[in-house]
PDB file of C-alpha atoms in Angstrom:
ATOM      1  CA  GLN A   1    -101.962 -77.637 -71.517  1.00  0.00           C
ATOM      2  CA  VAL A   2     -99.883 -77.912 -68.694  1.00  0.00           C
ATOM      3  CA  LEU A   3    -100.281 -77.352 -65.429  1.00  0.00           C
ATOM      4  CA  LEU A   4     -98.074 -76.308 -62.401  1.00  0.00           C
ATOM      5  CA  VAL A   5     -98.826 -77.170 -59.155  1.00  0.00           C
ATOM      6  CA  GLU A   6     -96.436 -75.243 -56.166  1.00  0.00           C
ATOM      7  CA  SER A   7     -96.742 -75.963 -52.620  1.00  0.00           C
ATOM      8  CA  GLY A   8     -94.609 -75.790 -49.676  1.00  0.00           C
ATOM      9  CA  GLY A   9     -94.894 -71.946 -48.393  1.00  0.00           C
ATOM     10  CA  GLY A  10     -95.484 -70.696 -45.419  1.00  0.00           C
ATOM     11  CA  LEU A  11     -94.420 -68.499 -42.626  1.00  0.00           C
ATOM     12  CA  VAL A  12     -90.524 -68.754 -41.199  1.00  0.00           C
ATOM     13  CA  GLN A  13     -88.691 -66.807 -38.895  1.00  0.00           C
ATOM     14  CA  ALA A  14     -85.731 -65.284 -40.199  1.00  0.00           C
ATOM     15  CA  GLY A  15     -82.239 -67.867 -40.839  1.00  0.00           C
ATOM     16  CA  GLY A  16     -85.008 -70.943 -41.436  1.00  0.00           C
ATOM     17  CA  SER A  17     -85.472 -72.988 -44.054  1.00  0.00           C
ATOM     18  CA  LEU A  18     -88.476 -73.917 -46.649  1.00  0.00           C
ATOM     19  CA  ARG A  19     -88.499 -76.048 -49.537  1.00  0.00           C
ATOM     20  CA  LEU A  20     -90.860 -75.856 -52.174  1.00  0.00           C
ATOM     21  CA  SER A  21     -92.462 -78.406 -54.770  1.00  0.00           C
ATOM     22  CA  CYS A  22     -93.609 -77.828 -57.848  1.00  0.00           C
ATOM     23  CA  VAL A  23     -95.170 -80.700 -59.640  1.00  0.00           C
ATOM     24  CA  ALA A  24     -95.805 -80.219 -63.416  1.00  0.00           C
ATOM     25  CA  SER A  25     -98.553 -82.205 -65.302  1.00  0.00           C
ATOM     26  CA  GLY A  26     -98.113 -83.932 -68.677  1.00  0.00           C
ATOM     27  CA  ARG A  27     -95.098 -86.093 -70.173  1.00  0.00           C
ATOM     28  CA  THR A  28     -92.586 -84.217 -71.715  1.00  0.00           C
ATOM     29  CA  PHE A  29     -91.573 -82.093 -68.217  1.00  0.00           C
ATOM     30  CA  SER A  30     -88.100 -83.845 -68.725  1.00  0.00           C
ATOM     31  CA  ASN A  31     -87.555 -81.947 -71.980  1.00  0.00           C
ATOM     32  CA  TYR A  32     -87.746 -78.628 -70.798  1.00  0.00           C
ATOM     33  CA  ALA A  33     -85.591 -76.071 -67.731  1.00  0.00           C
ATOM     34  CA  MET A  34     -87.535 -74.895 -64.904  1.00  0.00           C
ATOM     35  CA  GLY A  35     -87.403 -71.601 -62.980  1.00  0.00           C
ATOM     36  CA  TRP A  36     -88.472 -70.239 -59.842  1.00  0.00           C
ATOM     37  CA  PHE A  37     -89.515 -66.637 -59.306  1.00  0.00           C
ATOM     38  CA  ARG A  38     -91.329 -64.527 -57.188  1.00  0.00           C
ATOM     39  CA  GLN A  39     -92.657 -61.253 -56.915  1.00  0.00           C
ATOM     40  CA  VAL A  40     -93.941 -58.738 -53.968  1.00  0.00           C
ATOM     41  CA  PRO A  41     -97.068 -56.397 -54.411  1.00  0.00           C
ATOM     42  CA  GLY A  42     -96.359 -53.184 -56.415  1.00  0.00           C
ATOM     43  CA  LYS A  43     -93.301 -54.980 -58.139  1.00  0.00           C
ATOM     44  CA  ALA A  44     -92.144 -57.011 -61.182  1.00  0.00           C
ATOM     45  CA  ARG A  45     -92.122 -60.398 -61.237  1.00  0.00           C
ATOM     46  CA  GLU A  46     -88.458 -61.323 -60.060  1.00  0.00           C
ATOM     47  CA  PHE A  47     -86.076 -64.391 -61.460  1.00  0.00           C
ATOM     48  CA  ALA A  48     -84.756 -66.809 -58.686  1.00  0.00           C
ATOM     49  CA  ALA A  49     -83.588 -69.482 -59.790  1.00  0.00           C
ATOM     50  CA  ALA A  50     -83.351 -71.652 -62.924  1.00  0.00           C
ATOM     51  CA  ILE A  51     -82.419 -75.217 -63.931  1.00  0.00           C
ATOM     52  CA  SER A  52     -81.237 -77.430 -67.285  1.00  0.00           C
ATOM     53  CA  TRP A  53     -83.523 -79.975 -68.905  1.00  0.00           C
ATOM     54  CA  SER A  54     -81.456 -82.343 -67.452  1.00  0.00           C
ATOM     55  CA  GLY A  55     -81.207 -81.022 -64.123  1.00  0.00           C
ATOM     56  CA  SER A  56     -77.511 -80.876 -64.705  1.00  0.00           C
ATOM     57  CA  SER A  57     -76.696 -77.580 -64.787  1.00  0.00           C
ATOM     58  CA  THR A  58     -78.293 -74.245 -62.192  1.00  0.00           C
ATOM     59  CA  TYR A  59     -78.567 -70.702 -62.088  1.00  0.00           C
ATOM     60  CA  TYR A  60     -78.981 -68.499 -59.838  1.00  0.00           C
ATOM     61  CA  ALA A  61     -79.633 -64.475 -59.051  1.00  0.00           C
ATOM     62  CA  ASP A  62     -77.383 -63.065 -56.914  1.00  0.00           C
ATOM     63  CA  SER A  63     -79.890 -62.072 -54.480  1.00  0.00           C
ATOM     64  CA  VAL A  64     -80.263 -65.856 -53.489  1.00  0.00           C
ATOM     65  CA  LYS A  65     -76.821 -67.816 -55.056  1.00  0.00           C
ATOM     66  CA  GLY A  66     -75.566 -69.478 -52.112  1.00  0.00           C
ATOM     67  CA  ARG A  67     -78.989 -69.681 -50.069  1.00  0.00           C
ATOM     68  CA  PHE A  68     -80.900 -71.326 -52.139  1.00  0.00           C
ATOM     69  CA  THR A  69     -80.588 -74.760 -54.318  1.00  0.00           C
ATOM     70  CA  ILE A  70     -83.641 -75.913 -57.388  1.00  0.00           C
ATOM     71  CA  SER A  71     -83.722 -79.543 -58.369  1.00  0.00           C
ATOM     72  CA  LYS A  72     -85.329 -81.286 -61.004  1.00  0.00           C
ATOM     73  CA  ASP A  73     -86.723 -84.967 -60.454  1.00  0.00           C
ATOM     74  CA  ASN A  74     -87.648 -86.028 -63.594  1.00  0.00           C
ATOM     75  CA  ALA A  75     -89.362 -89.220 -62.875  1.00  0.00           C
ATOM     76  CA  LYS A  76     -91.747 -87.291 -60.458  1.00  0.00           C
ATOM     77  CA  ASN A  77     -92.181 -84.492 -63.057  1.00  0.00           C
ATOM     78  CA  THR A  78     -91.421 -82.130 -59.964  1.00  0.00           C
ATOM     79  CA  VAL A  79     -88.859 -79.200 -59.697  1.00  0.00           C
ATOM     80  CA  TYR A  80     -87.930 -78.301 -55.968  1.00  0.00           C
ATOM     81  CA  LEU A  81     -86.727 -75.169 -54.680  1.00  0.00           C
ATOM     82  CA  GLU A  82     -84.825 -75.570 -51.287  1.00  0.00           C
ATOM     83  CA  MET A  83     -84.287 -71.648 -49.680  1.00  0.00           C
ATOM     84  CA  ASN A  84     -82.318 -71.932 -46.204  1.00  0.00           C
ATOM     85  CA  SER A  85     -80.719 -69.047 -44.581  1.00  0.00           C
ATOM     86  CA  LEU A  86     -84.161 -66.954 -45.051  1.00  0.00           C
ATOM     87  CA  LYS A  87     -84.456 -63.390 -44.994  1.00  0.00           C
ATOM     88  CA  PRO A  88     -87.381 -61.059 -44.665  1.00  0.00           C
ATOM     89  CA  GLU A  89     -86.417 -59.712 -47.836  1.00  0.00           C
ATOM     90  CA  ASP A  90     -87.118 -63.034 -49.375  1.00  0.00           C
ATOM     91  CA  THR A  91     -91.014 -62.777 -48.799  1.00  0.00           C
ATOM     92  CA  ALA A  92     -92.452 -63.104 -51.684  1.00  0.00           C
ATOM     93  CA  VAL A  93     -95.228 -64.799 -53.786  1.00  0.00           C
ATOM     94  CA  TYR A  94     -93.441 -68.089 -55.518  1.00  0.00           C
ATOM     95  CA  TYR A  95     -93.977 -69.159 -58.736  1.00  0.00           C
ATOM     96  CA  CYS A  96     -92.315 -72.031 -60.778  1.00  0.00           C
ATOM     97  CA  ALA A  97     -92.648 -71.624 -64.647  1.00  0.00           C
ATOM     98  CA  ARG A  98     -91.565 -73.646 -67.569  1.00  0.00           C
ATOM     99  CA  ARG A  99     -89.544 -72.656 -70.721  1.00  0.00           C
ATOM    100  CA  LEU A 100     -91.110 -71.861 -73.767  1.00  0.00           C
ATOM    101  CA  ILE A 101     -88.740 -74.034 -75.762  1.00  0.00           C
ATOM    102  CA  PRO A 102     -87.978 -77.554 -75.095  1.00  0.00           C
ATOM    103  CA  TYR A 103     -83.789 -78.165 -74.820  1.00  0.00           C
ATOM    104  CA  SER A 104     -82.826 -74.886 -74.385  1.00  0.00           C
ATOM    105  CA  SER A 105     -79.353 -74.132 -73.980  1.00  0.00           C
ATOM    106  CA  SER A 106     -78.999 -70.657 -72.839  1.00  0.00           C
ATOM    107  CA  TRP A 107     -80.410 -69.233 -69.474  1.00  0.00           C
ATOM    108  CA  SER A 108     -82.942 -66.372 -69.371  1.00  0.00           C
ATOM    109  CA  VAL A 109     -84.205 -64.606 -66.786  1.00  0.00           C
ATOM    110  CA  ALA A 110     -87.194 -62.987 -68.275  1.00  0.00           C
ATOM    111  CA  PRO A 111     -90.274 -63.981 -67.641  1.00  0.00           C
ATOM    112  CA  SER A 112     -91.281 -64.019 -71.250  1.00  0.00           C
ATOM    113  CA  ALA A 113     -89.352 -67.076 -71.867  1.00  0.00           C
ATOM    114  CA  TYR A 114     -91.139 -68.931 -69.563  1.00  0.00           C
ATOM    115  CA  GLU A 115     -94.878 -70.291 -71.116  1.00  0.00           C
ATOM    116  CA  TYR A 116     -96.356 -71.875 -68.433  1.00  0.00           C
ATOM    117  CA  TRP A 117     -96.871 -70.706 -64.729  1.00  0.00           C
ATOM    118  CA  GLY A 118     -98.259 -71.840 -61.441  1.00  0.00           C
ATOM    119  CA  GLN A 119    -100.780 -70.381 -59.363  1.00  0.00           C
ATOM    120  CA  GLY A 120     -97.792 -69.474 -56.679  1.00  0.00           C
ATOM    121  CA  THR A 121     -97.304 -69.882 -53.631  1.00  0.00           C
ATOM    122  CA  GLN A 122     -96.686 -67.415 -50.692  1.00  0.00           C
ATOM    123  CA  VAL A 123     -93.390 -67.175 -48.416  1.00  0.00           C
ATOM    124  CA  THR A 124     -93.499 -65.159 -45.394  1.00  0.00           C
ATOM    125  CA  VAL A 125     -89.875 -64.582 -43.403  1.00  0.00           C
ATOM    126  CA  SER A 126     -90.545 -62.524 -40.129  1.00  0.00           C
ATOM    127  CA  SER A 127     -87.263 -60.478 -38.419  1.00  0.00           C
TER     128      SER A 127
END
């Protein structure tokens, strides 16, 4: 069993920044790609960003490209999401997730491709 714990959410004004962190339990963190998703009430969970198992490659949804940066520290079992130039439409619960299979070489924006999920952290951007 893998436990993912997010932190760093909060209330910020439009144009501001936040940094989310997600710490994973277990000793195989470095073998898996990770992703960040977000969800607002009444809507499906939406892909935001992903990073390869090695941390050398990243992939972003068009809605966050150029504003968000995902990074991975395998030594600390932690994945980060740096969010800049935040907009009210970025308001959501943000979840980190671990890919289902290790050493995956293809990107996936589907929640079904991720096996473990954190409990989520609320991000609220005021206008």
